[in-house]
Amino acid sequence: MAGGQRRVLELAVLGSLHETPLHGYELRKRLNTLLGMFRAFSYGSLYPCLRSLLEQGLIAEEQPAQATIVGGRSKIVYKLTAEGKERLQELLTQAGPSAWEDESFGVHFAFFRHTEAEVRLRILEGRRSRLEERLDSVRTALARTRERLDSYTLELQRHGLESVEREVRWLNELIATERRASERGPATDTTSSDE
Amino acid sequence: MAGGQRRVLELAVLGSLHETPLHGYELRKRLNTLLGMFRAFSYGSLYPCLRSLLEQGLIAEEQPAQATIVGGRSKIVYKLTAEGKERLQELLTQAGPSAWEDESFGVHFAFFRHTEAEVRLRILEGRRSRLEERLDSVRTALARTRERLDSYTLELQRHGLESVEREVRWLNELIATERRASERGPATDTTSSDE
DNA sequence: GCGTCGATGTATCGAGCCGATACATCCAGA
DNA sequence: TCTGGATGTATCGGCTCGATACATCGACGC
């Protein structure tokens, strides 16, 4: 995916480990539960990502001295380092245009609890305009098409457009809620220091 | 994607060229219009696919003798060969489990006009059970999660589940329509020889 | 005429994702 | 005791995508 996508996985891993140390298998399950229908990470990307994060010093292996280990089974539990926490804050704050793409948005959203209100709003609005752009381009492309499309293709289009429109409406509601909340208590920081 | 996904692009290309010869740029535009919100193919996959299809003899370059070419601009127009048509029929008929994955379903659906009624039903039902499986696994994973999730994560889950449930309902309607049509006129072949 | 901008057009590359797979342990039930 | 399924770490090949390069064309202003 040309570089930009690894960031999403990094965010997902760092965000998960921020709450509690985990090992690979558990991390994957947790991530896939957290993201539900939106995304499913595979080992083929997860393990390389963990190695990379380890090399960057953003995560570290936890000492197996803890009684946490059930049998004598080999298990590598990772925890966030101080640098990792900084990096996480950075990723959460500097959410750019990539944050409103399909693959990234869900991950960012899943960690909104740790995100500043201002950034939350920026991501939601960015996502919305991204979807609206797409709606426009598909609609104009459709209008420009001379030949008549068969009923199946039309039905596919209709359903596709409808579900995106629905997501836009969902975003509108979320944005309205965010706005209302920030008007009510502008200084309220949902995050501050959780856990 | 482990091998199986190139098939989808092949199907998309062969299916498009079945209707009219096209060159790369136009093919991509057409495909992205056809699939609307579902998929967008990039040149990075389209051109290698065209080359592969050419090598397999499933498509051929059309003679530039035709007046179709506007200027003297280099343009490579591809058309379906007889073998290509056979292959297309094969792909349309032998739609297996891969046809009901996210990336493939839309493409198969977009060419339902050329697909036998029996296969259409199989694909729709396969897609439905695929989605229901996913709903189940997410719901049980969610139920098994001890710790309470924050409101953002819950909202993400809710929205994700809802949109998949909506797609299931959509499929139910389509399946019912297909069933009704095949009861009414079981021998009716929508395809036979189009164009 | 001339520059420039956007659409049209073909093509490739590196980064990186994913499904499949291999290998191993643990536990519950037949 | 054996078998199957969950747990657990790890890698590989095939493939996709965004970015990019390069080039031509028509339209526009000046």
Tab-separated table of N, CA and C in Angstrom, chain B residues 14 17-18 57-58 80-92:
chain	number	residue	atom	x	y	z
B	14	LEU	N	-12.383	-9.270	-18.670
B	14	LEU	CA	-13.022	-10.063	-19.731
B	14	LEU	C	-14.491	-9.678	-19.870
B	17	LEU	N	-14.691	-6.310	-21.680
B	17	LEU	CA	-14.328	-6.397	-23.092
B	17	LEU	C	-15.351	-7.218	-23.883
B	18	HIS	N	-16.101	-8.021	-23.175
B	18	HIS	CA	-17.134	-8.810	-23.841
B	18	HIS	C	-18.160	-7.897	-24.516
B	57	GLY	N	-3.568	-15.393	-24.514
B	57	GLY	CA	-4.372	-15.433	-25.733
B	57	GLY	C	-5.859	-15.224	-25.485
B	58	LEU	N	-6.194	-14.696	-24.330
B	58	LEU	CA	-7.615	-14.484	-24.012
B	58	LEU	C	-8.111	-13.137	-24.540
B	80	LEU	N	-11.818	-9.142	-26.981
B	80	LEU	CA	-11.901	-10.510	-26.492
B	80	LEU	C	-11.665	-11.491	-27.643
B	81	THR	N	-10.909	-12.546	-27.393
B	81	THR	CA	-10.772	-13.605	-28.394
B	81	THR	C	-11.799	-14.695	-28.113
B	82	ALA	N	-11.870	-15.667	-28.981
B	82	ALA	CA	-12.798	-16.780	-28.772
B	82	ALA	C	-12.462	-17.512	-27.474
B	83	GLU	N	-11.170	-17.716	-27.246
B	83	GLU	CA	-10.741	-18.362	-25.998
B	83	GLU	C	-11.136	-17.511	-24.800
B	84	GLY	N	-11.053	-16.217	-24.971
B	84	GLY	CA	-11.421	-15.296	-23.897
B	84	GLY	C	-12.889	-15.431	-23.537
B	85	LYS	N	-13.701	-15.591	-24.559
B	85	LYS	CA	-15.128	-15.747	-24.301
B	85	LYS	C	-15.408	-17.029	-23.540
B	86	GLU	N	-14.705	-18.089	-23.948
B	86	GLU	CA	-14.841	-19.368	-23.231
B	86	GLU	C	-14.456	-19.207	-21.764
B	87	ARG	N	-13.308	-18.574	-21.579
B	87	ARG	CA	-12.800	-18.364	-20.213
B	87	ARG	C	-13.796	-17.550	-19.394
B	88	LEU	N	-14.378	-16.547	-19.999
B	88	LEU	CA	-15.362	-15.717	-19.304
B	88	LEU	C	-16.541	-16.566	-18.851
B	89	GLN	N	-17.046	-17.383	-19.761
B	89	GLN	CA	-18.160	-18.259	-19.408
B	89	GLN	C	-17.785	-19.174	-18.252
B	90	GLU	N	-16.548	-19.664	-18.321
B	90	GLU	CA	-16.035	-20.544	-17.273
B	90	GLU	C	-16.030	-19.826	-15.924
B	91	LEU	N	-15.468	-18.621	-15.928
B	91	LEU	CA	-15.381	-17.851	-14.684
B	91	LEU	C	-16.765	-17.525	-14.142
B	92	LEU	N	-17.684	-17.224	-15.053
B	92	LEU	CA	-19.036	-16.873	-14.620
B	92	LEU	C	-19.759	-18.083	-14.039
